[in-house]
């Protein structure tokens, strides 16, 4: 997969995208992530890439000329181009998977108050937000989105098992994890995990994932239980017990 990032701050990217999994995947040829400095394309004699907004108001707006020329120079015509923006489609696992299936896409990072709307329109850009808050620029948002999408590119995680496991539990928050030693300063690892009964371990993990989701994200739990997934008899027993408990807590709160 090839990703081209258009930004005024290319120096922000290497530390994040060249470390760890994404760095390895780039070295191994699974990913190619390139940054393009929009400022290199400005025709302004002071190298400016922005200007005051028509209609007045605070802040500066990214001018069309450097962005158009940078996009043309890197061959973005007709390609999927994402503009990072708090008014965009919210990034989630589904969008990340969709991007991971692309052979190539482009990402534009804005700054200041925003970018000239004609850049978005003329290049048919999709806007993507990473959450309902405003960052100083699109770079951090682009890193989050790219990191999240690249996890779904086959081979990037090294082992596909993690993704497979994730999909079993998709829609639930993660169950707790433990490693050696079994006893650390008096804190024990749950007994079931060290006894080696894989069926019981899976059920315990399922129960923990359900419990943590019920407590922290009841909206996610409701959606998970409505999904077409088939549950085993043991899983159903766990679900019923947790629902009884949470309904009991709700009733208690009402009183
Ligand atoms: N740029 C500024 N804030 C952002 C956000 N929340 N998501 C995506 N891009 C942004």
Coordinates of C-alpha atoms and ligand atoms in Angstrom, one line a residue:
X1 CA 0.0 0.0 0.0
X2 CA 1.2 3.4 -0.9
X3 CA 0.3 6.5 1.1
X4 CA 1.3 10.1 0.2
X5 CA 0.9 12.7 2.9
X6 CA 0.7 16.4 1.9
X7 CA 1.7 18.6 4.8
X8 CA 3.5 21.8 5.7
X9 CA 5.3 19.9 8.5
X10 CA 6.8 16.8 7.0
X11 CA 9.3 16.7 9.9
X12 CA 6.5 15.6 12.3
X13 CA 6.1 12.2 10.6
X14 CA 9.3 10.1 10.7
X15 CA 9.5 9.5 14.4
X16 CA 6.0 8.1 14.4
X17 CA 5.8 6.3 11.1
X18 CA 9.3 4.9 11.0
X19 CA 9.3 3.3 14.4
X20 CA 7.9 -0.1 15.5
X21 CA 5.5 -2.0 13.2
X22 CA 5.0 0.6 10.5
X23 CA 8.8 1.1 10.2
X24 CA 9.3 -2.6 9.8
X25 CA 6.5 -2.8 7.3
X26 CA 8.1 0.0 5.2
X27 CA 11.5 -1.7 5.3
X28 CA 9.9 -4.9 4.3
X29 CA 8.2 -3.3 1.3
X30 CA 4.6 -3.8 2.5
X31 CA 4.1 -0.1 2.9
X32 CA 5.4 3.0 1.2
X33 CA 4.7 6.2 3.1
X34 CA 5.9 9.4 1.6
X35 CA 5.5 13.0 2.7
X36 CA 5.3 16.0 0.4
X37 CA 6.0 19.5 1.7
X38 CA 3.2 21.8 0.3
X39 CA 5.4 24.8 0.9
X40 CA 7.8 23.5 -1.8
X41 CA 5.1 24.2 -4.3
X42 CA 4.1 27.8 -3.4
X43 CA 4.7 30.4 -6.1
X44 CA 4.5 33.2 -3.5
X45 CA 7.8 35.1 -3.2
X46 CA 7.7 34.9 0.6
X47 CA 7.0 31.2 0.4
X48 CA 3.6 31.7 2.0
X49 CA 1.0 29.0 1.7
X50 CA -1.9 30.8 3.3
X51 CA -3.8 34.0 3.3
X52 CA -6.5 35.9 5.2
X53 CA -10.1 34.6 4.8
X54 CA -12.5 36.4 2.5
X55 CA -15.3 37.7 4.6
X56 CA -13.0 38.4 7.5
X57 CA -12.5 36.4 10.7
X58 CA -9.6 35.1 12.7
X59 CA -6.8 32.9 11.4
X60 CA -5.4 32.1 8.0
X61 CA -6.7 29.8 5.3
X62 CA -4.5 27.5 3.1
X63 CA -4.4 28.9 -0.4
X64 CA -5.4 26.8 -3.3
X65 CA -2.3 27.3 -5.5
X66 CA 0.3 25.4 -3.5
X67 CA -2.1 22.6 -2.6
X68 CA -3.3 22.2 -6.3
X69 CA 0.3 22.1 -7.6
X70 CA 1.5 19.7 -4.9
X71 CA -1.4 17.3 -5.6
X72 CA -0.7 17.4 -9.3
X73 CA 3.0 16.9 -8.8
X74 CA 2.4 13.7 -6.8
X75 CA -0.1 12.3 -9.2
X76 CA -3.2 12.5 -7.0
X77 CA -5.6 13.1 -9.9
X78 CA -8.5 10.6 -9.8
X79 CA -7.2 9.0 -6.6
X80 CA -8.8 8.7 -3.1
X81 CA -7.8 11.8 -1.2
X82 CA -8.6 12.3 2.4
X83 CA -8.6 15.7 4.1
X84 CA -8.1 15.5 7.9
X85 CA -10.8 17.7 9.4
X86 CA -12.9 17.7 12.6
X87 CA -16.0 18.0 10.4
X88 CA -15.4 14.8 8.6
X89 CA -16.6 11.2 8.8
X90 CA -15.5 9.7 12.2
X91 CA -12.6 7.3 11.9
X92 CA -13.5 3.8 13.1
X93 CA -12.4 0.2 12.5
X94 CA -14.6 -0.1 9.5
X95 CA -13.1 3.0 7.8
X96 CA -9.6 1.8 8.7
X97 CA -10.2 -1.6 7.0
X98 CA -11.6 0.1 4.0
X99 CA -8.5 2.2 3.6
X100 CA -6.2 -0.8 4.2
X101 CA -7.8 -2.4 1.1
X102 CA -6.7 0.5 -1.1
X103 CA -3.6 0.2 -3.2
X104 CA -2.9 3.8 -2.8
X105 CA -4.4 6.9 -1.2
X106 CA -3.4 10.5 -0.4
X107 CA -3.8 12.5 2.8
X108 CA -3.9 16.3 3.1
X109 CA -3.2 17.9 6.4
X110 CA -4.5 21.4 7.0
X111 CA -3.5 24.1 9.5
X112 CA -4.7 27.5 10.6
X113 CA -8.4 28.0 10.4
X114 CA -8.7 25.5 7.6
X115 CA -8.2 25.3 3.8
X116 CA -9.8 27.0 0.9
X117 CA -13.0 25.0 0.2
X118 CA -12.2 24.8 -3.5
X119 CA -9.3 22.4 -2.7
X120 CA -11.8 20.0 -1.2
X121 CA -14.3 20.4 -3.9
X122 CA -12.1 20.3 -7.0
X123 CA -10.1 17.3 -5.8
X124 CA -13.3 15.5 -4.6
X125 CA -11.8 15.0 -1.1
X126 CA -13.3 12.9 1.7
X127 CA -13.1 14.5 5.1
X128 CA -12.1 12.3 8.0
X129 CA -12.1 13.3 11.7
X130 CA -10.4 11.4 14.5
X131 CA -12.8 12.7 17.2
X132 CA -15.0 15.5 18.4
X133 CA -12.1 17.8 19.4
X134 CA -10.0 20.3 17.5
X135 CA -6.2 19.8 17.0
X136 CA -3.8 22.5 15.9
X137 CA -3.4 20.7 12.6
X138 CA -4.2 17.6 10.6
X139 CA -0.8 15.9 11.1
X140 CA -1.5 14.1 14.3
X141 CA -4.9 13.0 13.0
X142 CA -3.3 11.7 9.8
X143 CA -0.8 9.7 11.9
X144 CA -3.6 8.1 13.9
X145 CA -5.6 7.2 10.8
X146 CA -2.6 5.8 9.0
X147 CA -1.4 3.8 12.0
X148 CA -4.9 2.4 12.4
X149 CA -5.4 1.5 8.7
X150 CA -1.9 -0.1 8.3
X151 CA -2.6 -2.6 11.1
X152 CA -5.1 -4.2 8.7
X153 CA -2.6 -4.5 5.8
X154 CA -1.7 -8.2 5.7
X155 CA 1.7 -8.9 7.2
X156 CA 2.1 -5.5 9.0
X157 CA 1.3 -7.0 12.4
X158 CA 3.7 -9.8 11.9
X159 CA 1.1 -12.3 13.1
X160 CA -2.4 -12.4 11.7
X161 CA -3.6 -14.1 14.9
X162 CA -4.0 -10.8 16.7
X163 CA -6.4 -9.5 14.1
X164 CA -8.3 -12.8 14.0
X165 CA -8.7 -12.7 17.8
X166 CA -9.7 -9.0 17.6
X167 CA -12.4 -9.9 15.1
X168 CA -13.9 -12.5 17.5
X169 CA -14.1 -9.9 20.1
X170 CA -14.9 -7.0 17.8
X171 CA -17.4 -4.7 19.2
X172 CA -16.2 -5.4 22.8
X173 CA -13.6 -3.7 24.9
X174 CA -10.5 -5.8 25.5
X175 CA -10.2 -8.3 28.4
X176 CA -7.2 -7.9 30.7
X177 CA -3.9 -9.4 29.8
X178 CA -1.1 -10.8 32.1
X179 CA 2.4 -12.0 31.6
X180 CA 5.2 -13.5 33.9
X181 CA 5.7 -13.5 36.8
X182 CA 2.6 -15.2 38.2
X183 CA 3.0 -13.3 41.5
X184 CA 4.4 -9.8 41.3
X185 CA 4.8 -8.1 44.6
X186 CA 1.8 -9.9 45.9
X187 CA -0.4 -9.3 42.8
X188 CA -1.5 -12.6 41.4
X189 CA -2.4 -13.6 37.9
X190 CA -6.0 -14.9 37.7
X191 CA -5.9 -18.7 38.5
X192 CA -7.8 -19.8 35.3
X193 CA -5.1 -18.4 33.0
X194 CA -2.3 -20.5 34.5
X195 CA -4.3 -23.8 34.6
X196 CA -4.1 -24.5 30.9
X197 CA -7.8 -25.3 30.2
X198 CA -8.2 -23.4 26.9
X199 CA -11.9 -23.6 26.8
X200 CA -12.2 -22.1 30.3
X201 CA -9.6 -19.5 29.4
X202 CA -11.6 -18.4 26.3
X203 CA -14.8 -18.2 28.4
X204 CA -13.1 -16.2 31.1
X205 CA -11.8 -13.8 28.5
X206 CA -15.2 -13.5 26.9
X207 CA -16.8 -12.8 30.3
X208 CA -14.1 -10.2 31.2
X209 CA -14.6 -8.4 27.8
X210 CA -18.4 -8.4 28.3
X211 CA -18.1 -7.1 31.9
X212 CA -15.7 -4.3 31.1
X213 CA -17.9 -3.3 28.1
X214 CA -21.1 -3.4 30.2
X215 CA -19.5 -1.1 32.8
X216 CA -17.7 1.4 30.5
X217 CA -19.7 1.3 27.2
X218 CA -23.2 -0.1 27.6
X219 CA -24.0 1.3 24.1
X220 CA -21.3 -1.0 22.7
X221 CA -22.6 -4.0 24.6
X222 CA -26.1 -3.4 23.4
X223 CA -24.9 -3.3 19.7
X224 CA -22.7 -6.4 20.3
X225 CA -25.7 -8.4 21.6
X226 CA -27.8 -7.3 18.7
X227 CA -25.2 -8.4 16.1
X228 CA -26.0 -11.6 14.2
X229 CA -23.2 -13.5 15.9
X230 CA -24.0 -17.0 17.2
X231 CA -23.2 -17.6 20.9
X232 CA -22.5 -21.0 22.4
X233 CA -24.5 -22.3 25.4
X234 CA -21.7 -21.3 27.8
X235 CA -21.4 -17.9 26.3
X236 CA -25.2 -17.4 26.5
X237 CA -25.1 -18.3 30.2
X238 CA -22.4 -15.6 30.8
X239 CA -24.4 -13.0 28.8
X240 CA -27.6 -13.7 30.8
X241 CA -25.7 -13.5 34.1
X242 CA -24.2 -10.1 33.2
X243 CA -27.5 -8.8 31.9
X244 CA -29.2 -9.8 35.1
X245 CA -26.5 -8.1 37.2
X246 CA -26.5 -4.9 35.1
X247 CA -30.3 -4.7 35.2
X248 CA -30.2 -5.2 38.9
X249 CA -27.7 -2.3 39.2
X250 CA -30.0 -0.1 37.0
X251 CA -33.0 -1.0 39.1
X252 CA -31.0 -0.2 42.3
X253 CA -30.1 3.2 40.8
X254 CA -33.8 4.0 40.0
X255 CA -34.8 3.5 43.6
Ligands
LIG1 N1 -7.7 18.6 12.4 C1 -7.9 19.3 13.5 N2 -8.7 18.5 14.4 C2 -8.9 17.4 13.8 C3 -9.7 16.2 14.1 N3 -10.3 16.1 15.3 N4 -9.7 15.2 13.3 C4 -9.1 15.3 12.1 N5 -8.4 16.3 11.7 C5 -8.3 17.4 12.5

